[in-house]
PDB file of C-alpha atoms and ligand atoms in Angstrom:
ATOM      1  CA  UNK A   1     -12.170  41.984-104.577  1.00  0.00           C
ATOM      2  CA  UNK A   2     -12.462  39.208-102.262  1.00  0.00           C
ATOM      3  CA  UNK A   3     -11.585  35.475-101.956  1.00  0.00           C
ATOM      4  CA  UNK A   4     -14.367  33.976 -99.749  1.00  0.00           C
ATOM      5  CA  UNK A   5     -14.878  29.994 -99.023  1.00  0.00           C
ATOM      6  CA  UNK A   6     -17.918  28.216-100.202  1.00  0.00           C
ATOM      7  CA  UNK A   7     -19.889  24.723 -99.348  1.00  0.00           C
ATOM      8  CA  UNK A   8     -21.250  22.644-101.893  1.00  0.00           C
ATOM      9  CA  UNK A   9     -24.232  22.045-100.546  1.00  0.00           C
ATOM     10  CA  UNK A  10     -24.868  18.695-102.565  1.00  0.00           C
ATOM     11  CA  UNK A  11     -21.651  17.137-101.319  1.00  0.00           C
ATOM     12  CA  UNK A  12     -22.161  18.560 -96.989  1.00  0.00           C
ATOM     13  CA  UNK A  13     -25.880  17.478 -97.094  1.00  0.00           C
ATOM     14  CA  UNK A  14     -24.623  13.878 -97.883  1.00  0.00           C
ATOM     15  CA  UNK A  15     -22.311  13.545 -95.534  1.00  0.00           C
ATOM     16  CA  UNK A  16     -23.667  15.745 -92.237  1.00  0.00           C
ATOM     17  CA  UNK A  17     -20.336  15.596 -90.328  1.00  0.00           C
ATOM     18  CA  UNK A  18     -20.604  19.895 -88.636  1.00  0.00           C
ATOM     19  CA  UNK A  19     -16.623  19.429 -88.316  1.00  0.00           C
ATOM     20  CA  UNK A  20     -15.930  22.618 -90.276  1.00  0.00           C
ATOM     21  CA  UNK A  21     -18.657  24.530 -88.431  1.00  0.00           C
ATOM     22  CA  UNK A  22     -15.644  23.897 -84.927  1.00  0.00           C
ATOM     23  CA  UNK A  23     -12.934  25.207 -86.399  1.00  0.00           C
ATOM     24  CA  UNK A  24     -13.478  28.358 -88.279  1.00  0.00           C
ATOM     25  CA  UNK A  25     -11.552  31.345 -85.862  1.00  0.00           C
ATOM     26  CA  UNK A  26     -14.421  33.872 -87.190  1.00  0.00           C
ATOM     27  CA  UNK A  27     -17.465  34.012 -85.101  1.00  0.00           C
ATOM     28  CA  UNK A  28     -20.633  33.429 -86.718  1.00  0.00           C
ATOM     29  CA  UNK A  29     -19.021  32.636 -90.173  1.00  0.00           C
ATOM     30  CA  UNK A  30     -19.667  29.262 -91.027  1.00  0.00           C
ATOM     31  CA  UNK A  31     -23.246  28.206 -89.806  1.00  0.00           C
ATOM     32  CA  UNK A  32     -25.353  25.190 -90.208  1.00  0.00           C
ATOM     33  CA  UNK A  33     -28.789  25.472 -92.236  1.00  0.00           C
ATOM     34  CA  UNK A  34     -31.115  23.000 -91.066  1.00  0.00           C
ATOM     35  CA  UNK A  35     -33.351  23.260 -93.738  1.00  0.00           C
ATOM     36  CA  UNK A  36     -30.707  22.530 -96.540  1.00  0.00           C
ATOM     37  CA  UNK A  37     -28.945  20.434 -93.928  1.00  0.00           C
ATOM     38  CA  UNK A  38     -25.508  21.843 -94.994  1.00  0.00           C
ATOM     39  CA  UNK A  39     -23.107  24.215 -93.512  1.00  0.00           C
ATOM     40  CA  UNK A  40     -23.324  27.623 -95.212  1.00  0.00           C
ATOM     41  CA  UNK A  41     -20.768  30.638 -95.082  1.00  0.00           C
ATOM     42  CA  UNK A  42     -21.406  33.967 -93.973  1.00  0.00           C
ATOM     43  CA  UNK A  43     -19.645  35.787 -97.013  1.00  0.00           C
ATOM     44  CA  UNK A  44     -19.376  39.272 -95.078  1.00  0.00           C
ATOM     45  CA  UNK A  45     -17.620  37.447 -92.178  1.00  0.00           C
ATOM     46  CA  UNK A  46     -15.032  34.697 -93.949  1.00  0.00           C
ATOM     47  CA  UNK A  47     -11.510  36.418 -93.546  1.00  0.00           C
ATOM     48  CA  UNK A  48     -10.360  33.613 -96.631  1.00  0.00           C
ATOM     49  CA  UNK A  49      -7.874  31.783 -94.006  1.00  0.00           C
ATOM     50  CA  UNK A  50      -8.502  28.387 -95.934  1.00  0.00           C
ATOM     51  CA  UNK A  51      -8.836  26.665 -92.391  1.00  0.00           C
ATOM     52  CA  UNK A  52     -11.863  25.386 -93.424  1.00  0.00           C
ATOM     53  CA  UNK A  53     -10.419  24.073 -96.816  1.00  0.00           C
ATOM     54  CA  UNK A  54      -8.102  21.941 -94.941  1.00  0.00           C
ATOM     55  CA  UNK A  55     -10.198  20.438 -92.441  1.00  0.00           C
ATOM     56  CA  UNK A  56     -13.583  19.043 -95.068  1.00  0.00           C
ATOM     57  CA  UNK A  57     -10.705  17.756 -97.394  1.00  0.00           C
ATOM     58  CA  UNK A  58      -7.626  16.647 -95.566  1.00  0.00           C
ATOM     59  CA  UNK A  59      -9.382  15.500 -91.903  1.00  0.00           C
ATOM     60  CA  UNK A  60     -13.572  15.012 -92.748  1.00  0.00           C
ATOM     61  CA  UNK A  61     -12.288  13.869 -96.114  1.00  0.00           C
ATOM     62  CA  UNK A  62     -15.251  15.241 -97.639  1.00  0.00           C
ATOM     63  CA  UNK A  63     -14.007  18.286 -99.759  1.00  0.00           C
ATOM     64  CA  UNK A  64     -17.132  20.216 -99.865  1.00  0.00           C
ATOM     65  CA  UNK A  65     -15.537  23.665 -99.982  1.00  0.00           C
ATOM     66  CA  UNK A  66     -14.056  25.692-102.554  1.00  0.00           C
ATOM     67  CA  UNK A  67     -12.281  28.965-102.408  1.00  0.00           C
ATOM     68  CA  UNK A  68     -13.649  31.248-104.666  1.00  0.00           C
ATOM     69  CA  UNK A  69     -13.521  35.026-106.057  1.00  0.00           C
ATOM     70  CA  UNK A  70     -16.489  36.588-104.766  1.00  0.00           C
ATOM     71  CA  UNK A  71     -18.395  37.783-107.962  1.00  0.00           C
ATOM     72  CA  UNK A  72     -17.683  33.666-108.652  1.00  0.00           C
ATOM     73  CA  UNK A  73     -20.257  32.477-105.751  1.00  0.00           C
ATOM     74  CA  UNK A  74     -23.033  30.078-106.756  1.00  0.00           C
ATOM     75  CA  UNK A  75     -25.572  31.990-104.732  1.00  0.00           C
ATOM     76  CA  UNK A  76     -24.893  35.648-105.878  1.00  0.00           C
ATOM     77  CA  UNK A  77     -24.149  38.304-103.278  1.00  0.00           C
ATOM     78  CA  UNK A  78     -24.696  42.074-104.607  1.00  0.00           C
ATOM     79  CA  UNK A  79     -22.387  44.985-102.573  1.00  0.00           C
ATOM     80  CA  UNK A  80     -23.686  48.233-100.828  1.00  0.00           C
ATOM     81  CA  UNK A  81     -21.754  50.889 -99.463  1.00  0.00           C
ATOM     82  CA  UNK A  82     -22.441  49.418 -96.305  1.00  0.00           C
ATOM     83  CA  UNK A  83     -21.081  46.011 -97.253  1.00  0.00           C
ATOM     84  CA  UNK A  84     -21.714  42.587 -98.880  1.00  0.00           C
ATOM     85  CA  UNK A  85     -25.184  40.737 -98.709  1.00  0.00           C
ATOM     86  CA  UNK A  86     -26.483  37.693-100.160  1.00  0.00           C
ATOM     87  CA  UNK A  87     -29.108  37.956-102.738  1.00  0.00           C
TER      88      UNK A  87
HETATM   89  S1  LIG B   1     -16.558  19.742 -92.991  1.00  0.00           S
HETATM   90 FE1  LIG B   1     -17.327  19.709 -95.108  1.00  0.00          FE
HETATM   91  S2  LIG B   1     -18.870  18.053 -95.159  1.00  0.00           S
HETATM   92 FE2  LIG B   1     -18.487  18.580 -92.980  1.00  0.00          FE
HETATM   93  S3  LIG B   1     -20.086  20.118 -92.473  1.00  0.00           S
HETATM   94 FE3  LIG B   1     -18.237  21.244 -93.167  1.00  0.00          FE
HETATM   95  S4  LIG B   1     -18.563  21.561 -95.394  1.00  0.00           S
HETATM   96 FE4  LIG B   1     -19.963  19.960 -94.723  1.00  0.00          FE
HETATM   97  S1  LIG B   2     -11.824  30.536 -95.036  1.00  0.00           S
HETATM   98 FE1  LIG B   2     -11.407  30.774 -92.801  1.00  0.00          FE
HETATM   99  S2  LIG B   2     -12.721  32.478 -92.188  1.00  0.00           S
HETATM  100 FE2  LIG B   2     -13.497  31.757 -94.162  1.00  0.00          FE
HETATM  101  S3  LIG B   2     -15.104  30.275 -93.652  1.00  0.00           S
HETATM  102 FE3  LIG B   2     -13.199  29.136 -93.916  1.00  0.00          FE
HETATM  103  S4  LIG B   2     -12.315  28.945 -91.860  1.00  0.00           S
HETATM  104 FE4  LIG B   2     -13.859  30.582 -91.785  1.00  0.00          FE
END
């Protein structure tokens, strides 16, 4: 069971601002897709500090991310003995 932070992608793509993408402490967790021109999390990676949370809704003022259960995540994510990955 895990509690893992996710971007609405529909909200970030509007508003382009990276900010959360500076201050997550996990390496490599939350990225930026140019393609969908949103940041995107790295499920196996977020360690559900809420860091993120604070800074898109209290400092960009965008509140683009959500904590959520992981069987809850928009995109799906299946788990293998050797982890979690996105489907
Ligand atoms: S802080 Fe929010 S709006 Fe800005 S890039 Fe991150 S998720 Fe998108
Ligand atoms: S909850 Fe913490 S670890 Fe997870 S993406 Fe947000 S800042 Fe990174």
């Amino acid at each position: 069971m895990y509690y893992i932070a996710e971007v609405d992608k529909g909200i970030c793509s509007a508003k382009n601002c990276h900010l959360c993408t500076t201050y997550c402490p996990e390496t490599n967790c939350i990225n930026y897709s140019e393609k969908d021109k949103s940041a995107y999390i790295s499920v196996d990676r977020c360690k559900a500090c809420e860091i993120c949370v604070y800074i898109c809704r209290d400092v960009a003022k965008n509140d683009a991310i959500k904590m959520k259960w992981v069987e809850e995540l928009d995109e799906g994510f299946m788990i293998k003995k050797s982890g979690i990955i996105l489907r």
